[in-house]
Structure formats: structure tokens, C-alpha cells
Tab-separated table of C-alpha atoms in Angstrom:
chain	number	residue	atom	x	y	z
U	1	MET	CA	0.000	0.000	0.000
U	2	ARG	CA	1.302	3.276	-1.073
U	3	ILE	CA	0.570	6.533	0.507
U	4	ALA	CA	0.754	9.594	-1.623
U	5	PRO	CA	3.066	12.383	-0.464
U	6	ALA	CA	0.056	14.550	0.314
U	7	GLY	CA	-1.303	11.733	2.473
U	8	LEU	CA	1.993	11.527	4.382
U	9	VAL	CA	1.858	15.209	5.089
U	10	ALA	CA	-1.754	14.903	6.302
U	11	LEU	CA	-0.810	11.925	8.466
U	12	ALA	CA	2.152	13.785	9.995
U	13	VAL	CA	-0.027	16.822	10.735
U	14	ALA	CA	-2.655	14.558	12.304
U	15	PHE	CA	-0.069	12.986	14.607
U	16	ALA	CA	1.312	16.377	15.539
U	17	LEU	CA	-2.127	17.740	16.343
U	18	THR	CA	-3.029	14.689	18.380
U	19	GLY	CA	-0.544	15.840	21.015
U	20	CYS	CA	-2.258	19.245	21.138
U	21	ILE	CA	-5.833	18.119	21.496
U	22	GLY	CA	-7.089	16.631	24.714
U	23	GLY	CA	-3.674	15.589	25.884
U	24	VAL	CA	-2.775	18.858	27.508
U	25	THR	CA	-0.992	18.314	30.775
U	26	PRO	CA	-1.537	21.183	33.217
U	27	THR	CA	1.508	22.844	34.625
U	28	PRO	CA	1.567	22.557	38.415
U	29	THR	CA	1.080	25.860	40.193
U	30	PRO	CA	3.107	26.267	43.349
U	31	THR	CA	1.021	26.913	46.444
U	32	SER	CA	2.163	28.655	49.545
U	33	SER	CA	2.728	26.077	52.185
U	34	SER	CA	2.416	27.747	55.497
U	35	ALA	CA	3.052	25.844	58.641
U	36	PRO	CA	0.000	25.412	60.807
U	37	SER	CA	-0.382	28.588	62.817
U	38	ALA	CA	-0.021	28.327	66.528
U	39	SER	CA	-3.067	29.128	68.585
U	40	PRO	CA	-3.107	32.742	69.748
U	41	ALA	CA	-1.303	33.414	72.979
U	42	PRO	CA	-3.603	33.894	75.961
U	43	PRO	CA	-3.959	37.491	77.102
U	44	PRO	CA	-1.533	38.420	79.840
U	45	THR	CA	-2.754	38.112	83.404
U	46	PRO	CA	-3.530	41.589	84.770
U	47	GLU	CA	-1.093	42.898	87.369
U	48	ILE	CA	-1.047	45.689	89.902
U	49	HIS	CA	0.836	48.843	88.818
U	50	LEU	CA	1.133	51.101	91.844
U	51	ASP	CA	3.187	53.557	89.800
U	52	GLY	CA	0.676	53.452	86.930
U	53	SER	CA	-2.569	55.232	86.177
U	54	ALA	CA	-6.074	54.251	87.183
U	55	THR	CA	-6.588	53.039	83.611
U	56	SER	CA	-3.509	50.801	83.720
U	57	ASN	CA	-4.785	49.270	86.982
U	58	LYS	CA	-8.417	48.773	85.983
U	59	ALA	CA	-8.034	45.207	84.631
U	60	TYR	CA	-6.364	44.065	87.856
U	61	PHE	CA	-8.880	45.963	90.013
U	62	ASP	CA	-11.702	44.208	88.137
U	63	LEU	CA	-10.012	40.806	88.376
U	64	VAL	CA	-9.567	40.877	92.152
U	65	ASN	CA	-13.068	42.270	92.760
U	66	GLN	CA	-14.661	39.658	90.503
U	67	GLN	CA	-12.686	36.896	92.226
U	68	LEU	CA	-13.995	38.104	95.595
U	69	ILE	CA	-17.559	38.125	94.272
U	70	ALA	CA	-17.165	34.637	92.766
U	71	ALA	CA	-15.859	33.320	96.101
U	72	GLY	CA	-19.130	34.416	97.748
U	73	GLY	CA	-19.389	35.075	101.434
U	74	ALA	CA	-19.989	38.463	102.994
U	75	LEU	CA	-19.856	41.060	100.245
U	76	ASP	CA	-19.947	44.225	102.282
U	77	GLY	CA	-17.801	47.330	102.031
U	78	ARG	CA	-15.198	45.997	104.419
U	79	SER	CA	-14.774	42.824	102.356
U	80	PHE	CA	-13.980	44.821	99.222
U	81	ILE	CA	-11.564	47.144	101.037
U	82	ASP	CA	-9.788	44.279	102.837
U	83	ASN	CA	-9.461	42.354	99.569
U	84	LEU	CA	-7.948	45.342	97.759
U	85	VAL	CA	-5.501	45.920	100.642
U	86	ALA	CA	-4.552	42.218	100.605
U	87	VAL	CA	-3.485	42.462	96.932
U	88	GLY	CA	-1.359	45.554	97.528
U	89	TYR	CA	-3.426	48.724	97.166
U	90	PRO	CA	-2.906	51.315	99.934
U	91	LYS	CA	-5.855	51.528	102.347
U	92	SER	CA	-5.096	55.213	102.966
U	93	GLU	CA	-6.169	55.985	99.380
U	94	MET	CA	-9.518	54.153	99.565
U	95	GLU	CA	-13.098	55.244	100.081
U	96	VAL	CA	-16.238	53.170	100.554
U	97	THR	CA	-19.917	53.978	100.909
U	98	SER	CA	-21.978	52.570	103.724
U	99	ASP	CA	-23.288	49.070	103.257
U	100	ARG	CA	-26.295	49.865	105.488
U	101	THR	CA	-29.207	52.214	104.798
U	102	ALA	CA	-30.392	55.017	107.114
U	103	ILE	CA	-32.826	52.554	108.725
U	104	ASN	CA	-30.080	49.910	109.100
U	105	GLY	CA	-31.155	47.723	106.196
U	106	PRO	CA	-28.649	46.367	103.698
U	107	ALA	CA	-27.688	48.908	101.019
U	108	ASP	CA	-28.719	48.044	97.470
U	109	ASN	CA	-25.244	48.910	96.203
U	110	ILE	CA	-21.800	49.553	97.670
U	111	SER	CA	-19.326	51.857	95.944
U	112	PHE	CA	-15.615	51.805	96.676
U	113	SER	CA	-12.637	53.593	95.182
U	114	ILE	CA	-8.875	53.968	95.185
U	115	LYS	CA	-7.025	57.203	94.424
U	116	ILE	CA	-4.020	56.327	92.323
U	117	ASN	CA	-1.558	58.754	90.749
U	118	GLY	CA	-4.017	61.553	90.086
U	119	GLY	CA	-6.928	59.313	89.059
U	120	CYS	CA	-9.604	57.112	90.565
U	121	LEU	CA	-10.500	53.455	90.284
U	122	ILE	CA	-14.183	53.163	91.153
U	123	GLY	CA	-16.103	49.940	91.698
U	124	GLN	CA	-19.716	49.248	92.558
U	125	TYR	CA	-21.409	46.028	93.611
U	126	GLY	CA	-24.957	45.185	94.582
U	127	ASN	CA	-28.306	44.645	92.939
U	128	ILE	CA	-26.797	45.788	89.638
U	129	GLY	CA	-24.030	43.174	89.797
U	130	TYR	CA	-20.471	44.472	89.491
U	131	ASP	CA	-19.319	47.423	87.440
U	132	SER	CA	-16.295	49.691	87.461
U	133	THR	CA	-14.866	52.775	85.856
U	134	THR	CA	-11.965	55.183	86.097
U	135	GLY	CA	-12.222	58.919	86.601
U	136	ALA	CA	-10.542	62.078	87.748
U	137	ILE	CA	-10.185	63.039	91.372
U	138	LEU	CA	-13.026	65.414	92.243
U	139	GLU	CA	-12.476	69.013	93.386
U	140	THR	CA	-13.241	67.755	96.886
U	141	GLY	CA	-10.116	65.581	96.725
U	142	HIS	CA	-12.247	62.441	96.753
U	143	CYS	CA	-13.277	59.873	94.163
U	144	LEU	CA	-16.809	59.228	95.422
U	145	ILE	CA	-19.625	61.758	95.619
U	146	GLY	CA	-21.593	61.991	98.852
U	147	ALA	CA	-21.085	60.508	102.282
U	148	THR	CA	-18.535	57.768	102.674
U	149	ARG	CA	-17.758	55.461	105.547
U	150	THR	CA	-14.668	55.961	107.677
U	151	ILE	CA	-12.178	53.183	107.031
U	152	ASP	CA	-10.957	52.766	110.601
U	153	TRP	CA	-10.211	49.076	110.847
């Protein structure tokens, strides 16, 4: 069997095109291989900063007050003051409202504060739960407004 020269050319073209149609091999694309990321580091444990501002002490103030609340027991003004003294805050810079009403019933809420480096840490606990804030020392030289209890123990 004889193939005409034109047939050979057609056959050669057919073989050449066969490699182009359907037999395309994709070129691998490199992917970024990142190592598994470590879990985020836990936030640092709050610490007392007696040389810091009220703001820089707020997280620690909240932590120790919330731990006291979680422990239960007597949650009166003295308990909050004693707890704050036990962790290192100076009692001489603290104020607390009465934990008794004018007719000697339990107060709905107790407020307590610490003057620290020109600012105030202020906490409140009672029927509202626990809350805190920071603020400026008042013109009176105190952190709390109104009558406060003498801290004489």
C-alpha cells in the first residue's frame, strides 16, 4: 500500500495535532505552604501597677473584685476594702460607701474607690451586679460623691 506524499503530510499533521488536542498536561502551580499557625497566645494576666494610672490598673482591680464576688461570702464594704488591701493597694487611698441604709437595712449597692496617681478606680457592687470605671479626682479631693464610711479598721 502506497501513501501519496500529500497523504503523508496529512498523516504527519494529524499525529502532531493529536498531542495538542485533549492531551494537555496542566503545569503545576506552586502553592504557599504555610506551617500550621499556633493558637493565639492567651492574654496576659492583669497585674497591679502602683506607679501606673487608674486606667492601667483597671483590669487588675476588676479581676480581684470579681474573684472576691465569685468566692461568695460576705460582700460588704469591708470585704472589698480588705481584699484590695490584701493584693497591695494602699488603704489610705480608699473610700467606701456605707453598706447599710439610714434605717439599718442592707444597702442596694456599695461603691468603693482607690485614688491612684491623680486618678480614681471606682467599683460598685450590689443589685446591679459588678461594674467599674476610672475617673478624675473630684475638686473635693475624693473619688466618690456623697457621704462615705470611715475606714478605721
